Tab-separated table of C-alpha atoms and ligand atoms in Angstrom:
chain	number	residue	atom	x	y	z
A	230	MET	CA	35.389	56.589	8.737
A	231	LYS	CA	36.270	53.034	9.960
A	232	THR	CA	33.671	52.865	12.765
A	233	ARG	CA	31.094	53.271	9.765
A	234	ILE	CA	32.549	50.299	8.010
A	235	LYS	CA	32.095	48.405	10.968
A	236	LEU	CA	28.358	49.003	11.915
A	237	PHE	CA	27.780	48.306	8.052
A	238	ALA	CA	29.567	45.104	8.142
A	239	THR	CA	27.684	44.290	11.046
A	240	VAL	CA	24.377	44.503	9.611
A	241	LEU	CA	25.266	42.687	6.864
A	242	ILE	CA	26.486	40.056	9.106
A	243	VAL	CA	23.112	39.733	11.069
A	244	LEU	CA	20.810	39.845	8.132
A	245	LEU	CA	22.498	37.346	6.293
A	246	PHE	CA	22.072	35.585	9.470
A	247	PHE	CA	18.590	36.205	9.397
A	248	THR	CA	18.145	35.555	6.095
A	249	ASN	CA	19.789	32.332	5.865
A	250	CYS	CA	17.528	31.117	9.063
A	251	VAL	CA	14.308	32.221	7.544
A	252	LYS	CA	15.331	29.829	5.012
A	253	ARG	CA	15.925	26.903	6.556
A	254	VAL	CA	12.554	27.528	8.471
A	255	ASP	CA	10.908	27.709	4.753
A	256	ASN	CA	12.492	24.281	4.183
A	257	GLY	CA	11.513	22.550	7.504
A	258	LYS	CA	7.487	23.633	6.626
A	259	ASN	CA	7.748	22.664	2.651
A	260	LYS	CA	9.293	19.161	3.954
A	261	GLN	CA	6.196	19.089	5.875
A	262	THR	CA	3.508	19.980	3.504
A	263	LYS	CA	4.929	18.369	0.690
A	264	LYS	CA	2.594	18.238	-2.128
A	265	ILE	CA	2.022	15.289	-4.481
A	266	LYS	CA	3.362	15.424	-7.926
A	267	PHE	CA	1.103	13.364	-9.601
A	268	GLY	CA	-1.788	10.756	-8.671
A	269	ILE	CA	-4.083	7.820	-9.504
A	270	VAL	CA	-6.951	6.115	-7.949
A	271	LEU	CA	-9.431	4.044	-9.823
A	272	HIS	CA	-12.665	2.009	-8.852
A	273	GLY	CA	-14.232	-1.308	-10.138
A	274	GLY	CA	-17.358	-1.142	-8.764
A	275	ALA	CA	-18.310	-1.384	-5.297
A	276	GLY	CA	-21.396	-3.769	-3.795
A	277	ASN	CA	-21.796	-7.072	-2.066
A	278	ILE	CA	-18.281	-7.852	-2.259
A	279	THR	CA	-16.590	-9.976	0.389
A	280	PRO	CA	-14.296	-12.802	0.995
A	281	GLN	CA	-17.477	-15.137	1.469
A	282	ASN	CA	-18.851	-13.750	-1.422
A	283	LEU	CA	-15.318	-13.656	-3.686
A	284	PRO	CA	-12.928	-16.963	-3.610
A	285	PRO	CA	-9.066	-16.160	-3.269
A	286	GLU	CA	-8.604	-17.218	-7.075
A	287	ARG	CA	-11.226	-14.956	-8.097
A	288	ALA	CA	-10.149	-12.389	-5.175
A	289	GLU	CA	-6.349	-12.872	-7.478
A	290	GLN	CA	-7.763	-11.876	-10.995
A	291	TYR	CA	-9.450	-8.743	-9.801
A	292	ARG	CA	-6.601	-7.565	-7.783
A	293	THR	CA	-4.233	-8.380	-11.574
A	294	LYS	CA	-6.610	-7.028	-13.551
A	295	LEU	CA	-6.868	-3.615	-10.935
A	296	LYS	CA	-2.720	-3.537	-11.017
A	297	GLU	CA	-2.767	-3.220	-14.742
A	298	ALA	CA	-5.211	-0.732	-15.009
A	299	LEU	CA	-3.373	1.676	-12.694
A	300	LEU	CA	-0.188	1.416	-13.857
A	301	THR	CA	-1.113	1.473	-16.869
A	302	GLY	CA	-2.286	5.331	-16.097
A	303	TYR	CA	0.612	5.795	-13.207
A	304	ASN	CA	2.902	5.402	-15.741
A	305	ILE	CA	0.932	8.039	-18.407
A	306	LEU	CA	1.312	10.230	-15.236
A	307	LYS	CA	5.174	9.377	-14.693
A	308	ASN	CA	5.829	10.359	-17.709
A	309	GLY	CA	4.730	13.822	-17.676
A	310	GLY	CA	1.467	12.986	-19.735
A	311	SER	CA	-2.070	14.849	-18.568
A	312	SER	CA	-4.524	13.272	-16.510
A	313	LEU	CA	-7.016	12.840	-19.609
A	314	ASP	CA	-4.722	10.243	-20.824
A	315	ALA	CA	-4.047	8.565	-17.523
A	316	VAL	CA	-7.471	7.935	-17.102
A	317	GLU	CA	-8.826	7.332	-21.051
A	318	SER	CA	-6.055	4.299	-20.604
A	319	ALA	CA	-6.693	3.022	-17.137
A	320	ILE	CA	-10.878	2.385	-18.249
A	321	LYS	CA	-9.609	0.831	-21.031
A	322	VAL	CA	-8.116	-1.674	-19.721
A	323	LEU	CA	-11.076	-2.425	-17.238
A	324	GLU	CA	-13.159	-2.056	-20.325
A	325	ASN	CA	-11.129	-4.949	-22.004
A	326	SER	CA	-11.639	-6.601	-18.782
A	327	PRO	CA	-14.616	-9.363	-18.323
A	328	LEU	CA	-13.654	-9.064	-15.349
A	329	PHE	CA	-15.725	-5.850	-14.580
A	330	ASN	CA	-19.214	-4.311	-15.944
A	331	ALA	CA	-18.131	-2.109	-18.497
A	332	ALA	CA	-17.817	-3.051	-22.613
A	333	LYS	CA	-16.677	-6.340	-22.829
A	334	GLY	CA	-18.363	-8.550	-20.230
A	335	ALA	CA	-21.533	-5.501	-19.247
A	336	VAL	CA	-24.765	-6.332	-17.859
A	337	MET	CA	-27.219	-7.137	-20.017
A	338	THR	CA	-31.000	-5.803	-20.781
A	339	ASP	CA	-33.809	-6.801	-19.783
A	340	VAL	CA	-34.387	-8.085	-23.748
A	341	GLY	CA	-30.559	-9.333	-23.170
A	342	THR	CA	-28.459	-6.973	-25.405
A	343	CYS	CA	-25.476	-4.523	-23.870
A	344	GLU	CA	-26.005	-0.440	-23.658
A	345	LEU	CA	-22.852	1.406	-22.272
A	346	ASP	CA	-22.485	3.782	-21.171
A	347	ALA	CA	-19.359	6.366	-20.384
A	348	SER	CA	-18.218	9.912	-19.586
A	349	ILE	CA	-14.963	11.985	-19.063
A	350	MET	CA	-13.982	15.329	-17.736
A	351	ASP	CA	-11.470	17.860	-18.028
A	352	GLY	CA	-11.030	19.691	-14.679
A	353	SER	CA	-8.480	22.190	-16.386
A	354	ASN	CA	-11.435	23.847	-18.440
A	355	ILE	CA	-14.262	21.690	-17.245
A	356	ASN	CA	-15.070	20.223	-20.697
A	357	ALA	CA	-16.216	16.687	-20.826
A	358	GLY	CA	-17.566	14.630	-23.186
A	359	ALA	CA	-19.969	11.401	-23.187
A	360	VAL	CA	-22.018	8.646	-24.894
A	361	ALA	CA	-24.655	6.887	-23.553
A	362	GLY	CA	-27.002	3.788	-24.348
A	363	VAL	CA	-24.175	2.844	-27.051
A	364	LYS	CA	-24.261	-0.955	-28.578
A	365	HIS	CA	-20.782	-1.265	-30.773
A	366	ILE	CA	-18.417	1.487	-29.853
A	367	LYS	CA	-15.314	-1.330	-28.423
A	368	ASN	CA	-14.132	1.343	-25.735
A	369	PRO	CA	-16.896	3.729	-25.116
A	370	ILE	CA	-14.929	5.976	-22.087
A	371	VAL	CA	-12.490	6.761	-26.019
A	372	ALA	CA	-15.720	7.645	-27.628
A	373	ALA	CA	-16.727	9.729	-24.210
A	374	ARG	CA	-13.183	11.518	-24.934
A	375	LYS	CA	-13.549	12.054	-28.784
A	376	VAL	CA	-17.153	13.815	-28.214
A	377	MET	CA	-15.710	16.379	-25.837
A	378	GLU	CA	-12.955	16.643	-28.262
A	379	LEU	CA	-14.509	16.351	-32.019
A	380	SER	CA	-18.133	17.731	-31.699
A	381	PRO	CA	-19.553	20.823	-30.075
A	382	HIS	CA	-21.621	18.390	-27.598
A	383	VAL	CA	-21.256	16.620	-24.010
A	384	LEU	CA	-23.240	14.200	-24.300
A	385	LEU	CA	-24.261	11.590	-27.643
A	386	ALA	CA	-26.677	8.583	-26.743
A	387	GLY	CA	-27.950	5.469	-29.433
A	388	ASP	CA	-27.382	5.321	-32.697
A	389	GLY	CA	-26.149	8.696	-33.117
A	390	ALA	CA	-23.100	8.205	-30.801
A	391	ASP	CA	-22.601	4.982	-32.592
A	392	THR	CA	-22.521	6.139	-36.040
A	393	PHE	CA	-20.134	9.005	-34.473
A	394	ALA	CA	-17.879	6.382	-33.284
A	395	LYS	CA	-17.838	4.449	-37.034
A	396	GLU	CA	-17.448	7.967	-38.264
A	397	ILE	CA	-14.281	9.650	-36.435
A	398	GLY	CA	-12.815	6.166	-37.266
A	399	LEU	CA	-13.311	4.665	-33.701
A	400	ARG	CA	-13.436	0.751	-33.603
A	401	THR	CA	-17.270	-0.425	-33.325
A	402	VAL	CA	-18.281	-4.133	-33.342
A	403	PRO	CA	-21.349	-6.414	-33.201
A	404	ASN	CA	-23.274	-6.325	-29.855
A	405	SER	CA	-22.663	-9.654	-28.682
A	406	TYR	CA	-18.643	-9.038	-28.836
A	407	PHE	CA	-19.755	-7.673	-25.210
A	408	TYR	CA	-21.546	-10.560	-24.291
A	409	THR	CA	-19.688	-13.183	-21.707
A	410	PRO	CA	-21.214	-16.790	-20.847
A	411	ARG	CA	-21.198	-15.067	-17.417
A	412	ARG	CA	-23.926	-12.602	-18.487
A	413	LEU	CA	-25.917	-15.353	-20.844
A	414	LYS	CA	-26.093	-17.595	-17.358
A	415	GLN	CA	-27.272	-14.615	-15.318
A	416	PHE	CA	-29.854	-13.475	-18.632
A	417	LYS	CA	-31.170	-16.611	-18.607
A	418	LYS	CA	-31.793	-17.194	-15.031
A	419	TYR	CA	-33.443	-13.904	-15.393
A	420	LYS	CA	-35.648	-14.885	-17.997
A	421	ALA	CA	-36.486	-18.504	-16.526
A	422	GLN	CA	-37.764	-16.638	-12.735
A	423	LYS	CA	-39.860	-14.362	-14.994
A	424	LYS	CA	-38.945	-11.676	-13.101
A	425	GLN	CA	-41.905	-9.103	-12.544
A	426	THR	CA	-39.864	-6.798	-10.202
A	427	SER	CA	-38.124	-3.801	-11.391
A	428	ALA	CA	-34.183	-3.989	-12.079
A	429	ASN	CA	-34.119	-2.141	-8.596
A	430	GLU	CA	-35.492	-4.610	-6.284
A	431	ASN	CA	-33.531	-7.187	-8.245
A	432	SER	CA	-30.860	-9.090	-5.758
A	433	SER	CA	-27.983	-9.817	-8.734
A	434	PHE	CA	-28.207	-5.920	-8.993
A	435	LYS	CA	-26.508	-6.105	-5.849
A	436	LYS	CA	-23.337	-6.858	-7.588
A	437	PHE	CA	-21.501	-3.675	-9.077
A	438	GLY	CA	-18.999	-3.397	-11.178
A	439	THR	CA	-18.876	-0.188	-12.891
A	440	VAL	CA	-15.553	0.952	-13.846
A	441	GLY	CA	-13.630	4.409	-12.777
A	442	CYS	CA	-10.336	6.395	-12.883
A	443	VAL	CA	-9.607	10.269	-11.410
A	444	ALA	CA	-6.527	11.523	-11.731
A	445	LEU	CA	-4.128	14.424	-11.313
A	446	ASP	CA	-0.856	15.293	-13.270
A	447	ILE	CA	2.146	17.130	-13.014
A	448	HIS	CA	0.887	20.218	-14.417
A	449	GLY	CA	-1.581	20.604	-11.535
A	450	ASN	CA	-4.894	18.992	-13.824
A	451	LEU	CA	-7.738	17.125	-12.797
A	452	ALA	CA	-9.709	14.699	-14.346
A	453	ALA	CA	-12.751	11.958	-13.914
A	454	GLY	CA	-14.413	9.116	-16.338
A	455	THR	CA	-16.820	6.512	-16.148
A	456	SER	CA	-17.929	3.409	-18.160
A	457	THR	CA	-20.191	0.841	-17.518
A	458	GLY	CA	-23.049	-1.583	-18.486
A	459	GLY	CA	-25.370	0.061	-16.061
A	460	ILE	CA	-27.287	-1.935	-13.535
A	461	PRO	CA	-28.854	-5.489	-14.610
A	462	PHE	CA	-31.918	-6.154	-16.485
A	463	LYS	CA	-32.253	-2.844	-16.670
A	464	LYS	CA	-35.114	-1.608	-19.069
A	465	PHE	CA	-33.441	-1.017	-22.355
A	466	GLY	CA	-33.078	2.773	-22.735
A	467	ARG	CA	-32.520	3.425	-19.481
A	468	ILE	CA	-29.687	5.420	-18.731
A	469	GLY	CA	-27.574	5.764	-15.352
A	470	ASP	CA	-25.050	9.000	-13.773
A	471	SER	CA	-22.007	6.987	-15.521
A	472	PRO	CA	-22.511	9.279	-18.296
A	473	ILE	CA	-23.995	11.903	-16.206
A	474	ILE	CA	-21.874	15.023	-15.819
A	475	GLY	CA	-22.107	15.868	-11.743
A	476	ALA	CA	-24.164	13.221	-11.297
A	477	GLY	CA	-21.540	9.850	-11.810
A	478	THR	CA	-18.414	11.802	-12.931
A	479	TYR	CA	-16.633	15.372	-11.846
A	480	ALA	CA	-13.747	17.480	-12.100
A	481	ASN	CA	-12.396	20.866	-11.454
A	482	ASN	CA	-9.351	21.938	-10.737
A	483	GLN	CA	-10.603	24.404	-8.366
A	484	THR	CA	-11.982	21.113	-5.993
A	485	CYS	CA	-11.582	17.161	-7.487
A	486	ALA	CA	-11.975	14.720	-9.788
A	487	ILE	CA	-14.719	12.151	-9.072
A	488	SER	CA	-16.131	9.023	-10.254
A	489	CYS	CA	-19.118	7.334	-8.649
A	490	THR	CA	-20.899	3.910	-8.546
A	491	GLY	CA	-24.083	2.400	-7.674
A	492	GLN	CA	-27.522	3.007	-7.656
A	493	GLY	CA	-27.778	5.334	-10.562
A	494	GLU	CA	-30.995	6.542	-10.401
A	495	TYR	CA	-29.946	8.040	-6.695
A	496	PHE	CA	-26.865	9.687	-8.280
A	497	ILE	CA	-28.360	10.969	-10.763
A	498	ARG	CA	-31.217	12.308	-8.439
A	499	ASN	CA	-28.591	13.901	-5.819
A	500	VAL	CA	-26.144	15.064	-8.346
A	501	VAL	CA	-22.943	13.503	-6.362
A	502	ALA	CA	-20.079	13.698	-8.300
A	503	TYR	CA	-20.946	18.045	-8.698
A	504	ASP	CA	-22.123	17.994	-4.875
A	505	ILE	CA	-18.877	16.590	-3.193
A	506	SER	CA	-16.981	19.600	-5.391
A	507	ALA	CA	-19.770	22.085	-4.895
A	508	LEU	CA	-19.248	21.519	-0.846
A	509	MET	CA	-15.753	21.654	-1.026
A	510	GLU	CA	-15.549	24.933	-2.987
A	511	TYR	CA	-18.454	26.512	-1.382
A	512	LYS	CA	-18.656	24.828	2.489
A	513	ASN	CA	-14.126	24.864	2.257
A	514	LEU	CA	-15.140	21.234	3.140
A	515	SER	CA	-11.914	18.422	1.992
A	516	LEU	CA	-12.834	16.268	0.156
A	517	LYS	CA	-12.880	13.618	2.349
A	518	GLU	CA	-15.469	15.756	4.926
A	519	ALA	CA	-17.845	16.022	1.540
A	520	ALA	CA	-17.765	13.377	0.498
A	521	THR	CA	-18.185	11.113	3.544
A	522	ARG	CA	-21.395	13.367	3.667
A	523	VAL	CA	-22.679	12.820	0.424
A	524	ILE	CA	-22.186	9.197	0.441
A	525	MET	CA	-21.862	7.929	4.374
A	526	LYS	CA	-25.288	10.281	5.098
A	527	LYS	CA	-27.405	11.913	2.616
A	528	LEU	CA	-27.124	8.303	0.233
A	529	VAL	CA	-27.568	6.337	3.594
A	530	LYS	CA	-30.578	7.862	4.722
A	531	GLN	CA	-32.148	7.624	0.920
A	532	LYS	CA	-31.512	3.390	1.492
A	533	ALA	CA	-29.090	4.177	-2.108
A	534	GLU	CA	-25.652	2.287	-2.583
A	535	GLY	CA	-22.757	2.150	-3.553
A	536	GLY	CA	-19.225	4.400	-3.449
A	537	MET	CA	-17.068	7.034	-5.133
A	538	ILE	CA	-13.183	7.321	-5.377
A	539	GLY	CA	-11.631	10.832	-5.902
A	540	ILE	CA	-8.386	13.140	-5.541
A	541	ASP	CA	-8.161	16.440	-4.717
A	542	ARG	CA	-5.864	19.451	-6.467
A	543	ASN	CA	-3.774	18.764	-3.730
A	544	GLY	CA	-3.452	14.679	-4.257
A	545	ASN	CA	-5.392	13.713	-1.425
A	546	ILE	CA	-6.951	10.631	-2.080
A	547	VAL	CA	-10.122	9.819	-1.350
A	548	THR	CA	-12.282	6.423	-1.540
A	549	VAL	CA	-15.792	5.962	0.279
A	550	PHE	CA	-18.331	3.357	-0.134
A	551	ASN	CA	-21.606	2.317	1.905
A	552	SER	CA	-21.899	-1.534	0.543
A	553	PRO	CA	-20.311	-3.869	1.592
A	554	GLY	CA	-17.084	-3.567	0.130
A	555	MET	CA	-15.710	-1.708	-3.407
A	556	PHE	CA	-12.741	-2.790	-6.186
A	557	ARG	CA	-10.111	0.129	-5.344
A	558	ALA	CA	-6.604	1.064	-6.180
A	559	TRP	CA	-4.386	4.253	-5.749
A	560	ALA	CA	-0.551	5.593	-6.505
A	561	THR	CA	0.994	8.136	-5.923
A	562	ASP	CA	4.469	9.596	-6.822
A	563	SER	CA	5.521	8.933	-3.536
A	564	GLN	CA	3.019	5.858	-2.431
A	565	SER	CA	3.382	2.634	-3.921
A	566	PRO	CA	0.452	0.760	-5.082
A	567	VAL	CA	-2.577	-0.331	-3.118
A	568	ILE	CA	-5.492	-2.744	-4.411
A	569	LYS	CA	-8.235	-3.321	-2.349
A	570	MET	CA	-12.033	-4.528	-2.672
A	571	PHE	CA	-12.791	-5.253	0.987
A	572	LYS	CA	-14.355	-3.239	3.677
A	573	THR	CA	-10.999	-4.157	6.004
A	574	ASN	CA	-7.571	-3.693	4.837
A	575	ASN	CA	-7.965	-5.909	1.716
B	770	LIG	N1	-24.463	3.246	-11.633
B	770	LIG	C1	-24.199	2.546	-12.647
B	770	LIG	C2	-25.432	2.927	-13.049
B	770	LIG	O1	-26.379	2.772	-12.242
B	770	LIG	C3	-24.057	0.987	-11.972
B	770	LIG	C4	-22.760	1.654	-11.422
B	770	LIG	O2	-22.016	1.756	-10.968
B	770	LIG	O3	-22.567	-0.235	-11.269
B	770	LIG	O4	-25.653	2.871	-14.387
């Protein structure tokens, strides 16, 4: 009997010892693969953004506004808020700033109006909303979200979208609210030159300024949004990639959340945001591999300029662009804010 008890005790001790060891190994592993709890990335457009083109005081203005937008979204995520709220709020800050080509400060069409496009997507249920060619909605990103939540549709355009926004009580403004002295000057110059070239060939096209944001929240949900005035001196009625789900914006909890900026026509033709997600889903590529393949290979081959920001379901952050620069910023629960604009390290 005594021998049996001794044997039992020995087996128990050995078992306890091994369980402890396994636990320690697990802990080590968890430490190595610590998952990001939440993260946010935003962009303020790609283009000819170089130290030569952007004097230090102006660069500082961009840095300050990007940081404000980033922290707005970041604080929402930190307090357990949703990625959708973070994306919408961060974009709203950039839309209200005349520095960017979205809402206030948007570029003008060939007839001197501002026509705005925006979209938002919820990666948890692949629901989406967008507005295109709107002229009176103060914050198009807010309207895009309302289209998603309050209507059975995905995309509302023109007068119908403006009317929808008014009816649900969103703030509307005269089109002149979006004008800034800088854009009026550009438009006057454009008119004076009586350019016969298309908007795509226009040199001022090289300065983008679209804004976008993607986020992962602590609940594991991804969201993406984009807002723009489009390309300078576009034909009135032209709609770019930003309000097109799958082209300029895409989010899916299974893969990633993406917002693009650049020559919209190419981003539409190549369904860029969805293409990146599909490469992850069907080819098992990482977000970085997929984005690099599309932006740096596919688009470059077509001489298409632009970039993207993205975050995957594990919180990996990627910013890829083939233009000289891209306004971009990001932060996660374990990484303090990073703000960059040029190709190099700042
Ligand atoms: N992609 C936008 C458009 O084509 C322009 C931009 O990103 O600045 O409308």
